[in-house]
Amino acid sequence: MNGASRICRNGLTDCCTPRTSTRLGVRCGHGPSRHTGLGSPGALGALGALGRAATGSPGHALPSTADPSTLLVYVMDIYDPASWAYLPSVSAVLSAACSLVDVEVVQSGRYAASSPAACLIALLAAGELPVSTVLGAVQHEYFVGGRPLDAPGVLGSISARLGLDGPAIELFAASERARELASEDFELAQDFDLGGGPLLLASSGEQIFEFDGPGATSDRLVDQFRTVLTRP
C-alpha cells in the first residue's frame, strides 16, 4: 500500500519502500522498536480510556495530507468467518487510510496458527500492495477456494497473482523470524481482544478509538475514520 512514511521491511525490501508493516512500532531506524506507538504509555496504556469512534459530518472530506500521529490497527484472523464478513466494509477504510496514516495488521491466532500467520506477514511485507488487496486474496482463497494459506503451492500461487516475488516470500514465510513475528502478533492481540472477533482501532494522541465491528457499512467506517482524523 502507499503508506504515509517509509520503513525497513525485515530484510525483504529496503527503506525506500512505502510502509506496509505488519509490526506495530517498527520504524525506519534500520531496526525494530518493539511496540513503539501502541505500546507507548499514551497508546497501549490508554486502553482504559478506550472510546468508540463517533460519526462525523456527512460529506466532510478526508484530510489531504498525512497524519503521522494516528495509527490504524486491524486485529483479525484470516480464517475467522467474522473477519471474512467484515472484509468488504473494513477494506473501504483501509483503502481510505493508506495514504494518510500508518496501517498495521495484528493477527490474533484464534483460528490460524503460526504457519499461516507467518505466510500473511511475508505477503504484507513483500510489496507495495494495499493491505485490503492482500487480505482479500488470502481470505478468498480460503473461504471460496477452500485452500489454507500454508498448504503446498498456495502462497506461491497467491504471490504470482498479486505480482509479487513468490520464492522470496515463501523463503521468508518459512523463516524463524516470520514465526517470531507471528508469535508477537498473537501476544499483542491479547491486549486488544475485547470481544473475540475482528477489531478495528485507531490510536490518536492519548486515546484509542474502536470502530464499529462486523455489520457496519463501509460508509460508516470511513465516516468514523474521518472523525478520528478531524478531532481536535
Tab-separated table of C-alpha atoms in Angstrom:
chain	number	residue	atom	x	y	z
A	1	MET	CA	0.000	0.000	0.000
A	2	ASN	CA	1.092	3.594	-0.351
A	3	GLY	CA	1.873	4.397	3.245
A	4	ALA	CA	2.486	7.774	4.778
A	5	SER	CA	6.144	7.092	5.523
A	6	ARG	CA	8.888	4.577	4.870
A	7	ILE	CA	10.287	1.623	6.737
A	8	CYS	CA	12.872	-1.122	6.566
A	9	ARG	CA	10.921	-4.305	5.986
A	10	ASN	CA	12.602	-7.110	7.904
A	11	GLY	CA	15.134	-7.748	5.182
A	12	LEU	CA	12.674	-8.207	2.314
A	13	THR	CA	12.853	-4.697	0.905
A	14	ASP	CA	14.761	-1.552	1.686
A	15	CYS	CA	13.672	1.583	3.486
A	16	CYS	CA	12.885	3.315	0.193
A	17	THR	CA	9.609	1.394	0.056
A	18	PRO	CA	6.318	2.756	1.466
A	19	ARG	CA	5.428	1.476	4.910
A	20	THR	CA	3.144	-1.552	4.958
A	21	SER	CA	4.463	-3.132	8.101
A	22	THR	CA	2.573	-5.804	9.954
A	23	ARG	CA	4.593	-4.884	13.020
A	24	LEU	CA	3.313	-2.333	15.445
A	25	GLY	CA	6.035	0.134	16.070
A	26	VAL	CA	8.657	-0.920	13.548
A	27	ARG	CA	10.086	2.392	12.457
A	28	CYS	CA	12.774	3.347	9.989
A	29	GLY	CA	15.763	3.455	12.249
A	30	HIS	CA	17.065	0.357	10.460
A	31	GLY	CA	15.862	-1.804	13.299
A	32	PRO	CA	12.628	-2.713	15.132
A	33	SER	CA	11.467	-0.857	18.202
A	34	ARG	CA	9.028	-3.259	19.797
A	35	HIS	CA	5.549	-1.785	20.048
A	36	THR	CA	6.560	1.852	19.718
A	37	GLY	CA	3.303	3.678	19.172
A	38	LEU	CA	0.557	1.474	20.561
A	39	GLY	CA	2.977	0.170	23.142
A	40	SER	CA	3.741	3.628	24.444
A	41	PRO	CA	2.167	4.946	27.666
A	42	GLY	CA	-0.105	7.231	25.680
A	43	ALA	CA	-1.385	4.484	23.433
A	44	LEU	CA	-1.479	0.946	24.738
A	45	GLY	CA	-1.775	2.425	28.203
A	46	ALA	CA	-4.809	4.355	27.004
A	47	LEU	CA	-6.884	1.193	26.688
A	48	GLY	CA	-8.504	2.213	29.926
A	49	ALA	CA	-9.756	5.296	28.092
A	50	LEU	CA	-10.885	3.420	25.020
A	51	GLY	CA	-13.620	5.285	23.192
A	52	ARG	CA	-15.842	4.459	20.253
A	53	ALA	CA	-15.235	6.486	17.143
A	54	ALA	CA	-18.191	8.766	16.610
A	55	THR	CA	-19.816	9.577	13.289
A	56	GLY	CA	-18.613	12.717	11.568
A	57	SER	CA	-20.488	15.144	9.401
A	58	PRO	CA	-21.722	13.624	6.132
A	59	GLY	CA	-19.804	14.857	3.111
A	60	HIS	CA	-16.869	16.203	5.086
A	61	ALA	CA	-13.768	15.341	3.068
A	62	LEU	CA	-10.806	13.418	4.408
A	63	PRO	CA	-7.670	15.461	5.086
A	64	SER	CA	-5.393	15.891	2.077
A	65	THR	CA	-2.146	15.362	3.991
A	66	ALA	CA	-0.753	12.505	6.029
A	67	ASP	CA	-1.272	12.371	9.781
A	68	PRO	CA	1.803	10.829	11.452
A	69	SER	CA	0.167	10.970	14.887
A	70	THR	CA	-2.531	8.425	14.032
A	71	LEU	CA	-2.143	4.667	13.633
A	72	LEU	CA	-4.882	2.408	12.277
A	73	VAL	CA	-4.736	-1.126	13.679
A	74	TYR	CA	-6.710	-4.108	12.388
A	75	VAL	CA	-6.735	-7.066	14.785
A	76	MET	CA	-8.023	-10.093	12.908
A	77	ASP	CA	-7.619	-13.724	11.947
A	78	ILE	CA	-7.575	-14.677	8.271
A	79	TYR	CA	-9.543	-17.882	8.975
A	80	ASP	CA	-12.202	-16.188	11.102
A	81	PRO	CA	-15.593	-16.149	9.294
A	82	ALA	CA	-16.387	-12.856	11.035
A	83	SER	CA	-13.319	-11.211	9.508
A	84	TRP	CA	-14.347	-12.519	6.073
A	85	ALA	CA	-17.786	-10.970	6.530
A	86	TYR	CA	-16.166	-7.733	7.742
A	87	LEU	CA	-13.726	-7.504	4.828
A	88	PRO	CA	-15.873	-5.531	2.325
A	89	SER	CA	-16.509	-2.785	4.861
A	90	VAL	CA	-13.105	-2.744	6.513
A	91	SER	CA	-11.407	-2.686	3.095
A	92	ALA	CA	-13.002	0.668	2.414
A	93	VAL	CA	-11.488	2.304	5.468
A	94	LEU	CA	-8.118	0.568	4.965
A	95	SER	CA	-8.043	1.960	1.424
A	96	ALA	CA	-9.044	5.424	2.601
A	97	ALA	CA	-6.385	5.335	5.311
A	98	CYS	CA	-3.429	4.064	3.311
A	99	SER	CA	-2.129	7.442	2.123
A	100	LEU	CA	-2.911	9.255	5.377
A	101	VAL	CA	-1.839	7.116	8.324
A	102	ASP	CA	0.156	4.007	9.111
A	103	VAL	CA	-1.873	0.804	8.945
A	104	GLU	CA	-0.933	-2.264	10.962
A	105	VAL	CA	-2.396	-5.777	10.806
A	106	VAL	CA	-2.186	-7.774	14.029
A	107	GLN	CA	-3.164	-11.426	13.784
A	108	SER	CA	-4.984	-12.872	16.755
A	109	GLY	CA	-4.151	-16.563	16.269
A	110	ARG	CA	-7.689	-17.626	17.187
A	111	TYR	CA	-8.005	-19.824	14.088
A	112	ALA	CA	-4.829	-19.516	12.004
A	113	ALA	CA	-1.744	-20.895	13.730
A	114	SER	CA	1.846	-19.733	13.431
A	115	SER	CA	2.494	-21.096	9.926
A	116	PRO	CA	-0.332	-19.332	8.024
A	117	ALA	CA	0.202	-16.224	10.137
A	118	ALA	CA	3.847	-16.160	9.055
A	119	CYS	CA	2.717	-16.528	5.437
A	120	LEU	CA	0.486	-13.461	5.733
A	121	ILE	CA	3.294	-11.477	7.360
A	122	ALA	CA	5.548	-12.346	4.413
A	123	LEU	CA	2.895	-11.291	1.895
A	124	LEU	CA	2.215	-7.982	3.604
A	125	ALA	CA	5.905	-7.215	3.957
A	126	ALA	CA	6.841	-8.095	0.393
A	127	GLY	CA	5.266	-5.406	-1.748
A	128	GLU	CA	3.507	-2.131	-2.132
A	129	LEU	CA	0.003	-3.554	-2.460
A	130	PRO	CA	-2.865	-2.264	-0.331
A	131	VAL	CA	-3.434	-4.280	2.822
A	132	SER	CA	-7.040	-4.848	1.741
A	133	THR	CA	-5.871	-6.380	-1.559
A	134	VAL	CA	-3.632	-8.881	0.205
A	135	LEU	CA	-6.251	-9.773	2.810
A	136	GLY	CA	-8.880	-10.161	0.103
A	137	ALA	CA	-6.717	-12.534	-1.931
A	138	VAL	CA	-5.816	-14.666	1.088
A	139	GLN	CA	-9.317	-14.882	2.514
A	140	HIS	CA	-10.931	-15.543	-0.876
A	141	GLU	CA	-8.512	-18.425	-1.361
A	142	TYR	CA	-9.530	-19.899	1.997
A	143	PHE	CA	-13.270	-19.209	2.181
A	144	VAL	CA	-14.105	-19.604	-1.521
A	145	GLY	CA	-11.306	-21.833	-2.792
A	146	GLY	CA	-11.047	-23.913	0.384
A	147	ARG	CA	-7.246	-23.742	0.393
A	148	PRO	CA	-5.325	-22.784	3.563
A	149	LEU	CA	-2.580	-20.238	3.095
A	150	ASP	CA	0.173	-22.609	4.232
A	151	ALA	CA	-0.952	-25.533	2.055
A	152	PRO	CA	1.617	-26.577	-0.599
A	153	GLY	CA	1.691	-24.145	-3.523
A	154	VAL	CA	-0.924	-21.722	-2.167
A	155	LEU	CA	1.414	-18.967	-1.023
A	156	GLY	CA	3.310	-19.072	-4.313
A	157	SER	CA	0.085	-19.025	-6.305
A	158	ILE	CA	-1.282	-16.004	-4.437
A	159	SER	CA	2.064	-14.231	-4.770
A	160	ALA	CA	2.062	-14.779	-8.529
A	161	ARG	CA	-1.473	-13.422	-8.911
A	162	LEU	CA	-0.519	-10.344	-6.897
A	163	GLY	CA	2.618	-9.809	-8.967
A	164	LEU	CA	4.953	-10.489	-6.035
A	165	ASP	CA	8.186	-12.474	-5.762
A	166	GLY	CA	6.832	-15.872	-4.737
A	167	PRO	CA	10.116	-17.650	-3.961
A	168	ALA	CA	11.338	-14.781	-1.763
A	169	ILE	CA	8.008	-14.660	0.076
A	170	GLU	CA	7.983	-18.428	0.630
A	171	LEU	CA	11.546	-18.273	1.928
A	172	PHE	CA	10.732	-15.552	4.438
A	173	ALA	CA	7.441	-17.194	5.471
A	174	ALA	CA	9.360	-20.345	6.414
A	175	SER	CA	11.958	-18.451	8.421
A	176	GLU	CA	12.309	-18.322	12.181
A	177	ARG	CA	11.938	-14.544	12.029
A	178	ALA	CA	8.484	-14.782	10.433
A	179	ARG	CA	7.380	-17.237	13.121
A	180	GLU	CA	8.694	-14.902	15.812
A	181	LEU	CA	6.715	-12.029	14.326
A	182	ALA	CA	3.597	-14.191	14.267
A	183	SER	CA	4.067	-15.023	17.947
A	184	GLU	CA	4.482	-11.333	18.728
A	185	ASP	CA	1.219	-10.662	16.891
A	186	PHE	CA	-0.597	-13.277	18.966
A	187	GLU	CA	0.726	-11.782	22.205
A	188	LEU	CA	-0.131	-8.239	21.207
A	189	ALA	CA	-3.616	-9.226	20.042
A	190	GLN	CA	-4.426	-10.397	23.557
A	191	ASP	CA	-4.118	-6.783	24.717
A	192	PHE	CA	-6.864	-5.770	22.289
A	193	ASP	CA	-9.121	-8.819	22.425
A	194	LEU	CA	-12.169	-7.068	23.816
A	195	GLY	CA	-14.749	-9.331	22.207
A	196	GLY	CA	-13.006	-12.136	20.369
A	197	GLY	CA	-13.716	-11.132	16.767
A	198	PRO	CA	-12.074	-8.750	14.295
A	199	LEU	CA	-11.335	-5.374	15.806
A	200	LEU	CA	-10.503	-2.096	14.056
A	201	LEU	CA	-8.802	0.529	16.207
A	202	ALA	CA	-7.231	3.933	15.733
A	203	SER	CA	-4.555	5.258	18.053
A	204	SER	CA	-4.529	9.053	18.042
A	205	GLY	CA	-2.772	11.177	20.613
A	206	GLU	CA	-3.550	9.860	24.072
A	207	GLN	CA	-6.593	7.807	23.064
A	208	ILE	CA	-7.500	4.620	21.240
A	209	PHE	CA	-10.780	4.554	19.362
A	210	GLU	CA	-12.742	1.423	18.493
A	211	PHE	CA	-14.646	1.325	15.213
A	212	ASP	CA	-17.934	-0.494	14.686
A	213	GLY	CA	-17.430	-4.205	14.036
A	214	PRO	CA	-18.909	-6.705	11.556
A	215	GLY	CA	-22.243	-5.493	10.249
A	216	ALA	CA	-21.098	-1.896	9.895
A	217	THR	CA	-21.253	-0.449	6.402
A	218	SER	CA	-18.182	0.828	4.592
A	219	ASP	CA	-19.607	4.364	4.684
A	220	ARG	CA	-19.999	4.130	8.437
A	221	LEU	CA	-16.392	3.007	8.969
A	222	VAL	CA	-14.949	5.637	6.628
A	223	ASP	CA	-17.022	8.287	8.404
A	224	GLN	CA	-15.687	7.125	11.766
A	225	PHE	CA	-12.150	7.255	10.400
A	226	ARG	CA	-12.792	10.790	9.161
A	227	THR	CA	-13.938	11.759	12.647
A	228	VAL	CA	-10.797	10.377	14.268
A	229	LEU	CA	-8.606	12.383	11.876
A	230	THR	CA	-10.514	15.616	12.350
A	231	ARG	CA	-10.789	15.504	16.130
A	232	PRO	CA	-9.019	18.377	17.935
